[in-house]
Amino acid sequence: MKEFPGTPGTVLGLILRMSQFIFATPSIGYMVTTTSFMDITAFCYLVAAMGLQAIWSFLLALMDAYAVVRKKVLHNPALVSLYLVGDWVSATLSLAAACSSAGIIVLYFHDLGHCYFGEKCRSYQISVGFAFLSWIPTSISSLIMLWLLAGG
Amino acid sequence: MKEFPGTPGTVLGLILRMSQFIFATPSIGYMVTTTSFMDITAFCYLVAAMGLQAIWSFLLALMDAYAVVRKKVLHNPALVSLYLVGDWVSATLSLAAACSSAGIIVLYFHDLGHCYFGEKCRSYQISVGFAFLSWIPTSISSLIMLWLLAGG
């Protein structure tokens, strides 16, 4: 397997994993602090998807950091296949969660005229924004994994 | 480029394109017949995304049908790159539109207790269901295109 920037064990790969984790955690944080997020299914789903995203990217960031420090190559086909499946599931769930929550936010802010949740509205918006930011590096990672595996 | 089932110009490729079109059109149809869909941004976005999906998959189905009948191979790298970009944009927009609309439907049916739109509720649900069904073959096509291009 050819090594190129963004593949497991490279510095760009580590940066992508870290950015996934760095954006996923405040998304959970802002949503959880509202407490009322439990009343809306899409917001609960966002917390679950971002939780999965944060755990997955944190574990892979640790592996990438170890590989970068020890200068090891993590291009085992079985490992890349596992990364690929995990990244695809994670990217799909993140986008689905961010979009379903964004749909509700647009409904309240735009379609119904204003948000009825008071100060929590701002937190909902910021949380969804971070979820979208977390999805971007996740989708890049998943594309890189597929490219790496298909390239042989 | 290696030819395998699902690539442009194959029978499976044609079936995938046709199923994308077949599921996208009733999704638009059920939503548009409600007329009140214009009041909710996510539902307008669903119609736009499914419209784009229907046009894109219809054009590519015609090309695939031509290639299957004439037994031509459509594996030009520039053409596959165009297919790849189009499929990725289409798949991402379809999933985003289906999820944002699904978020609102779950909000009305589950979180708020019941749907206030009367008979239109059923049409909204069916439309979103078809949008998800259209997204499945689109995502398969986009994965096949990336695999084909990366494999060389």
Tab-separated table of C-alpha atoms in Angstrom:
chain	number	residue	atom	x	y	z
A	1	MET	CA	0.000	0.000	0.000
A	2	LYS	CA	1.283	3.420	-0.989
A	3	GLU	CA	1.904	5.893	1.842
A	4	PHE	CA	0.598	9.413	1.173
A	5	PRO	CA	-0.452	12.315	3.438
A	6	GLY	CA	-3.545	11.454	5.475
A	7	THR	CA	-3.031	7.682	5.601
A	8	PRO	CA	-2.756	5.981	9.041
A	9	GLY	CA	0.517	6.710	10.783
A	10	THR	CA	1.227	10.008	8.968
A	11	VAL	CA	1.246	13.502	10.496
A	12	LEU	CA	-1.753	14.615	8.381
A	13	GLY	CA	-3.602	11.444	9.447
A	14	LEU	CA	-2.977	12.389	13.089
A	15	ILE	CA	-4.128	16.004	12.469
A	16	LEU	CA	-7.365	14.720	10.865
A	17	ARG	CA	-8.070	12.417	13.854
A	18	MET	CA	-7.315	15.176	16.351
A	19	SER	CA	-9.575	17.661	14.553
A	20	GLN	CA	-12.426	15.089	14.520
A	21	PHE	CA	-12.063	14.708	18.291
A	22	ILE	CA	-11.542	18.440	18.951
A	23	PHE	CA	-14.779	19.368	17.117
A	24	ALA	CA	-16.874	16.433	18.406
A	25	THR	CA	-16.311	17.093	22.127
A	26	PRO	CA	-17.620	20.724	22.248
A	27	SER	CA	-20.585	19.578	20.128
A	28	ILE	CA	-21.491	17.126	22.930
A	29	GLY	CA	-20.614	19.687	25.615
A	30	TYR	CA	-22.821	22.507	24.302
A	31	MET	CA	-25.756	20.136	23.754
A	32	VAL	CA	-25.516	18.368	27.135
A	33	THR	CA	-25.361	21.632	29.111
A	34	THR	CA	-28.862	22.548	27.876
A	35	THR	CA	-30.372	19.529	29.777
A	36	SER	CA	-33.606	19.969	27.750
A	37	PHE	CA	-31.967	18.326	24.734
A	38	MET	CA	-33.464	15.033	26.011
A	39	ASP	CA	-36.919	16.209	24.891
A	40	ILE	CA	-35.927	16.213	21.202
A	41	THR	CA	-34.934	12.891	19.598
A	42	ALA	CA	-32.645	14.469	16.961
A	43	PHE	CA	-30.581	16.236	19.641
A	44	CYS	CA	-30.211	12.969	21.639
A	45	TYR	CA	-29.091	11.275	18.428
A	46	LEU	CA	-26.548	14.085	17.860
A	47	VAL	CA	-25.028	13.486	21.310
A	48	ALA	CA	-24.853	9.710	20.664
A	49	ALA	CA	-23.287	10.138	17.193
A	50	MET	CA	-20.754	12.704	18.415
A	51	GLY	CA	-19.943	10.456	21.398
A	52	LEU	CA	-19.168	7.573	19.069
A	53	GLN	CA	-17.185	9.946	16.835
A	54	ALA	CA	-15.132	11.266	19.782
A	55	ILE	CA	-14.270	7.765	21.112
A	56	TRP	CA	-13.385	6.428	17.637
A	57	SER	CA	-11.196	9.391	16.645
A	58	PHE	CA	-9.494	9.528	20.064
A	59	LEU	CA	-8.462	5.846	19.853
A	60	LEU	CA	-7.215	6.262	16.279
A	61	ALA	CA	-5.380	9.481	17.168
A	62	LEU	CA	-3.517	7.551	19.887
A	63	MET	CA	-2.547	4.851	17.352
A	64	ASP	CA	-1.461	7.477	14.815
A	65	ALA	CA	0.580	9.351	17.446
A	66	TYR	CA	2.321	6.092	18.445
A	67	ALA	CA	3.059	5.315	14.764
A	68	VAL	CA	4.372	8.840	14.074
A	69	VAL	CA	6.671	8.814	17.142
A	70	ARG	CA	7.948	5.280	16.491
A	71	LYS	CA	7.998	5.837	12.691
A	72	LYS	CA	5.880	2.712	12.123
A	73	VAL	CA	3.693	2.110	9.065
A	74	LEU	CA	0.081	1.097	9.785
A	75	HIS	CA	-0.819	-0.138	6.305
A	76	ASN	CA	-1.952	-3.653	7.143
A	77	PRO	CA	-4.915	-4.432	4.780
A	78	ALA	CA	-7.016	-5.850	7.657
A	79	LEU	CA	-6.361	-2.741	9.778
A	80	VAL	CA	-7.130	-0.355	6.893
A	81	SER	CA	-10.384	-2.273	6.195
A	82	LEU	CA	-11.370	-1.846	9.854
A	83	TYR	CA	-10.505	1.880	9.675
A	84	LEU	CA	-12.550	2.176	6.467
A	85	VAL	CA	-15.706	0.587	7.922
A	86	GLY	CA	-15.390	2.595	11.144
A	87	ASP	CA	-14.825	5.868	9.289
A	88	TRP	CA	-17.758	5.286	6.936
A	89	VAL	CA	-20.155	4.432	9.741
A	90	SER	CA	-18.898	7.389	11.761
A	91	ALA	CA	-19.077	9.860	8.824
A	92	THR	CA	-22.608	8.758	7.832
A	93	LEU	CA	-23.921	8.909	11.400
A	94	SER	CA	-22.276	12.333	11.996
A	95	LEU	CA	-23.767	13.859	8.846
A	96	ALA	CA	-27.189	12.335	9.571
A	97	ALA	CA	-27.145	13.616	13.167
A	98	ALA	CA	-25.923	17.102	12.215
A	99	CYS	CA	-28.523	17.433	9.433
A	100	SER	CA	-31.487	16.179	11.465
A	101	SER	CA	-30.626	18.638	14.257
A	102	ALA	CA	-30.004	21.437	11.748
A	103	GLY	CA	-33.438	20.773	10.214
A	104	ILE	CA	-35.082	21.378	13.599
A	105	ILE	CA	-33.001	24.500	14.294
A	106	VAL	CA	-33.953	25.993	10.907
A	107	LEU	CA	-37.595	25.090	11.648
A	108	TYR	CA	-37.553	27.071	14.898
A	109	PHE	CA	-35.368	30.008	13.829
A	110	HIS	CA	-36.641	30.530	10.306
A	111	ASP	CA	-39.915	28.729	9.585
A	112	LEU	CA	-41.680	29.352	12.918
A	113	GLY	CA	-40.200	32.850	13.316
A	114	HIS	CA	-38.183	32.405	16.508
A	115	CYS	CA	-36.724	29.814	18.893
A	116	TYR	CA	-38.861	29.064	21.974
A	117	PHE	CA	-36.090	27.593	24.123
A	118	GLY	CA	-34.608	30.883	25.410
A	119	GLU	CA	-30.881	30.899	26.071
A	120	LYS	CA	-30.547	27.252	25.054
A	121	CYS	CA	-31.105	28.146	21.390
A	122	ARG	CA	-27.582	29.518	21.068
A	123	SER	CA	-26.129	26.302	22.546
A	124	TYR	CA	-28.130	24.168	20.103
A	125	GLN	CA	-26.798	26.192	17.176
A	126	ILE	CA	-23.169	26.025	18.322
A	127	SER	CA	-23.445	22.277	18.987
A	128	VAL	CA	-24.742	21.596	15.462
A	129	GLY	CA	-22.043	23.848	13.981
A	130	PHE	CA	-19.322	21.816	15.720
A	131	ALA	CA	-20.974	18.575	14.536
A	132	PHE	CA	-20.666	19.740	10.913
A	133	LEU	CA	-17.033	20.774	11.539
A	134	SER	CA	-16.347	17.295	12.948
A	135	TRP	CA	-17.958	15.621	9.936
A	136	ILE	CA	-15.605	17.360	7.426
A	137	PRO	CA	-12.314	15.700	8.579
A	138	THR	CA	-14.185	12.397	9.142
A	139	SER	CA	-15.381	12.343	5.535
A	140	ILE	CA	-11.852	13.216	4.323
A	141	SER	CA	-10.431	10.318	6.386
A	142	SER	CA	-13.012	7.883	5.014
A	143	LEU	CA	-12.224	8.898	1.420
A	144	ILE	CA	-8.489	8.472	2.068
A	145	MET	CA	-9.064	4.978	3.553
A	146	LEU	CA	-11.101	3.851	0.541
A	147	TRP	CA	-8.486	5.291	-1.838
A	148	LEU	CA	-5.691	3.525	0.087
A	149	LEU	CA	-7.474	0.166	0.084
A	150	ALA	CA	-8.591	0.386	-3.561
A	151	GLY	CA	-5.103	1.469	-4.674
A	152	GLY	CA	-3.737	-1.745	-3.136
B	1	MET	CA	-9.507	0.503	-15.463
B	2	LYS	CA	-10.940	-2.835	-14.380
B	3	GLU	CA	-14.538	-3.521	-15.300
B	4	PHE	CA	-16.629	-5.035	-12.501
B	5	PRO	CA	-20.388	-5.060	-11.729
B	6	GLY	CA	-21.712	-1.579	-10.961
B	7	THR	CA	-19.168	0.380	-13.024
B	8	PRO	CA	-20.454	2.689	-15.811
B	9	GLY	CA	-21.750	0.792	-18.813
B	10	THR	CA	-22.568	-2.437	-16.919
B	11	VAL	CA	-26.039	-3.897	-16.265
B	12	LEU	CA	-25.681	-3.444	-12.477
B	13	GLY	CA	-24.573	0.160	-13.072
B	14	LEU	CA	-27.753	0.733	-15.096
B	15	ILE	CA	-29.913	-0.910	-12.379
B	16	LEU	CA	-28.339	1.355	-9.726
B	17	ARG	CA	-29.030	4.495	-11.817
B	18	MET	CA	-32.592	3.414	-12.531
B	19	SER	CA	-33.314	2.685	-8.860
B	20	GLN	CA	-31.936	6.127	-7.886
B	21	PHE	CA	-34.351	7.724	-10.353
B	22	ILE	CA	-37.279	5.433	-9.488
B	23	PHE	CA	-37.036	6.272	-5.765
B	24	ALA	CA	-36.268	10.010	-6.201
B	25	THR	CA	-39.325	10.834	-8.338
B	26	PRO	CA	-42.065	9.608	-5.910
B	27	SER	CA	-40.177	11.381	-3.115
B	28	ILE	CA	-40.664	14.662	-5.027
B	29	GLY	CA	-44.217	13.692	-6.026
B	30	TYR	CA	-45.490	12.930	-2.509
B	31	MET	CA	-43.903	16.096	-1.106
B	32	VAL	CA	-45.093	18.449	-3.857
B	33	THR	CA	-48.717	17.240	-3.657
B	34	THR	CA	-48.934	18.540	-0.055
B	35	THR	CA	-48.460	22.177	-1.283
B	36	SER	CA	-47.771	23.231	2.335
B	37	PHE	CA	-44.243	21.814	2.073
B	38	MET	CA	-43.146	25.341	1.047
B	39	ASP	CA	-43.615	26.493	4.663
B	40	ILE	CA	-40.832	24.245	5.948
B	41	THR	CA	-37.275	24.858	4.671
B	42	ALA	CA	-36.125	21.242	5.125
B	43	PHE	CA	-38.967	19.943	2.939
B	44	CYS	CA	-38.125	22.488	0.184
B	45	TYR	CA	-34.519	21.367	0.400
B	46	LEU	CA	-35.655	17.734	0.070
B	47	VAL	CA	-37.525	18.540	-3.150
B	48	ALA	CA	-34.481	20.406	-4.549
B	49	ALA	CA	-32.039	17.598	-3.611
B	50	MET	CA	-34.311	14.868	-5.007
B	51	GLY	CA	-34.823	16.936	-8.175
B	52	LEU	CA	-31.078	17.143	-8.704
B	53	GLN	CA	-30.800	13.424	-7.921
B	54	ALA	CA	-33.534	12.516	-10.432
B	55	ILE	CA	-31.984	14.594	-13.266
B	56	TRP	CA	-28.457	13.312	-12.606
B	57	SER	CA	-29.451	9.623	-12.366
B	58	PHE	CA	-31.758	9.853	-15.396
B	59	LEU	CA	-28.970	11.263	-17.609
B	60	LEU	CA	-26.501	8.644	-16.405
B	61	ALA	CA	-29.073	5.854	-16.842
B	62	LEU	CA	-29.457	6.914	-20.492
B	63	MET	CA	-25.668	6.783	-20.972
B	64	ASP	CA	-25.464	3.389	-19.250
B	65	ALA	CA	-28.344	2.011	-21.332
B	66	TYR	CA	-26.605	3.213	-24.520
B	67	ALA	CA	-23.321	1.599	-23.410
B	68	VAL	CA	-25.031	-1.701	-22.472
B	69	VAL	CA	-26.901	-1.918	-25.808
B	70	ARG	CA	-23.859	-0.964	-27.903
B	71	LYS	CA	-21.493	-2.954	-25.627
B	72	LYS	CA	-19.256	0.097	-25.126
B	73	VAL	CA	-16.948	0.633	-22.145
B	74	LEU	CA	-17.290	4.008	-20.363
B	75	HIS	CA	-14.059	3.866	-18.355
B	76	ASN	CA	-12.445	7.078	-19.497
B	77	PRO	CA	-10.623	8.536	-16.404
B	78	ALA	CA	-12.027	12.046	-17.050
B	79	LEU	CA	-15.582	10.655	-17.339
B	80	VAL	CA	-15.219	8.511	-14.202
B	81	SER	CA	-13.875	11.564	-12.294
B	82	LEU	CA	-16.941	13.552	-13.381
B	83	TYR	CA	-19.221	10.661	-12.318
B	84	LEU	CA	-17.387	10.489	-8.973
B	85	VAL	CA	-17.806	14.201	-8.172
B	86	GLY	CA	-21.449	14.171	-9.282
B	87	ASP	CA	-22.245	11.034	-7.279
B	88	TRP	CA	-20.561	12.349	-4.133
B	89	VAL	CA	-22.349	15.691	-4.293
B	90	SER	CA	-25.626	13.938	-5.008
B	91	ALA	CA	-25.207	11.323	-2.241
B	92	THR	CA	-24.232	13.931	0.372
B	93	LEU	CA	-27.111	16.269	-0.549
B	94	SER	CA	-29.612	13.364	-0.587
B	95	LEU	CA	-28.596	12.110	2.852
B	96	ALA	CA	-28.565	15.652	4.280
B	97	ALA	CA	-32.025	16.389	2.849
B	98	ALA	CA	-33.531	13.068	3.985
B	99	CYS	CA	-32.103	13.430	7.512
B	100	SER	CA	-33.129	17.065	8.002
B	101	SER	CA	-36.697	16.218	6.927
B	102	ALA	CA	-36.699	13.042	9.045
B	103	GLY	CA	-35.620	15.108	12.068
B	104	ILE	CA	-38.701	17.309	11.674
B	105	ILE	CA	-41.028	14.341	11.143
B	106	VAL	CA	-39.721	12.636	14.300
B	107	LEU	CA	-40.152	15.963	16.143
B	108	TYR	CA	-43.849	16.154	15.193
B	109	PHE	CA	-44.750	12.453	15.462
B	110	HIS	CA	-42.747	11.489	18.527
B	111	ASP	CA	-41.462	14.490	20.505
B	112	LEU	CA	-44.547	16.743	20.243
B	113	GLY	CA	-46.984	13.824	20.457
B	114	HIS	CA	-48.691	14.069	17.074
B	115	CYS	CA	-48.474	15.653	13.619
B	116	TYR	CA	-50.486	18.877	13.160
B	117	PHE	CA	-50.643	18.790	9.370
B	118	GLY	CA	-53.606	16.400	9.017
B	119	GLU	CA	-53.570	14.142	5.974
B	120	LYS	CA	-50.325	15.650	4.707
B	121	CYS	CA	-48.368	13.916	7.479
B	122	ARG	CA	-48.556	10.583	5.701
B	123	SER	CA	-47.240	12.151	2.456
B	124	TYR	CA	-44.320	13.737	4.319
B	125	GLN	CA	-43.386	10.366	5.817
B	126	ILE	CA	-43.590	8.496	2.495
B	127	SER	CA	-41.572	11.218	0.730
B	128	VAL	CA	-38.754	10.989	3.293
B	129	GLY	CA	-38.831	7.171	3.099
B	130	PHE	CA	-38.326	7.301	-0.670
B	131	ALA	CA	-35.514	9.839	-0.227
B	132	PHE	CA	-33.641	7.382	2.011
B	133	LEU	CA	-34.281	4.574	-0.512
B	134	SER	CA	-32.841	6.803	-3.260
B	135	TRP	CA	-29.764	7.595	-1.179
B	136	ILE	CA	-28.789	3.884	-0.772
B	137	PRO	CA	-28.043	3.142	-4.501
B	138	THR	CA	-26.474	6.626	-4.858
B	139	SER	CA	-23.994	5.931	-2.066
B	140	ILE	CA	-23.215	2.495	-3.585
B	141	SER	CA	-22.558	4.159	-6.979
B	142	SER	CA	-20.279	6.774	-5.416
B	143	LEU	CA	-18.259	4.083	-3.592
B	144	ILE	CA	-17.916	2.089	-6.836
B	145	MET	CA	-16.700	5.207	-8.721
B	146	LEU	CA	-14.056	5.957	-6.089
B	147	TRP	CA	-12.937	2.295	-6.078
B	148	LEU	CA	-12.743	2.287	-9.892
B	149	LEU	CA	-10.719	5.514	-10.051
B	150	ALA	CA	-8.381	4.589	-7.171
B	151	GLY	CA	-7.810	1.105	-8.608
B	152	GLY	CA	-6.540	2.725	-11.829
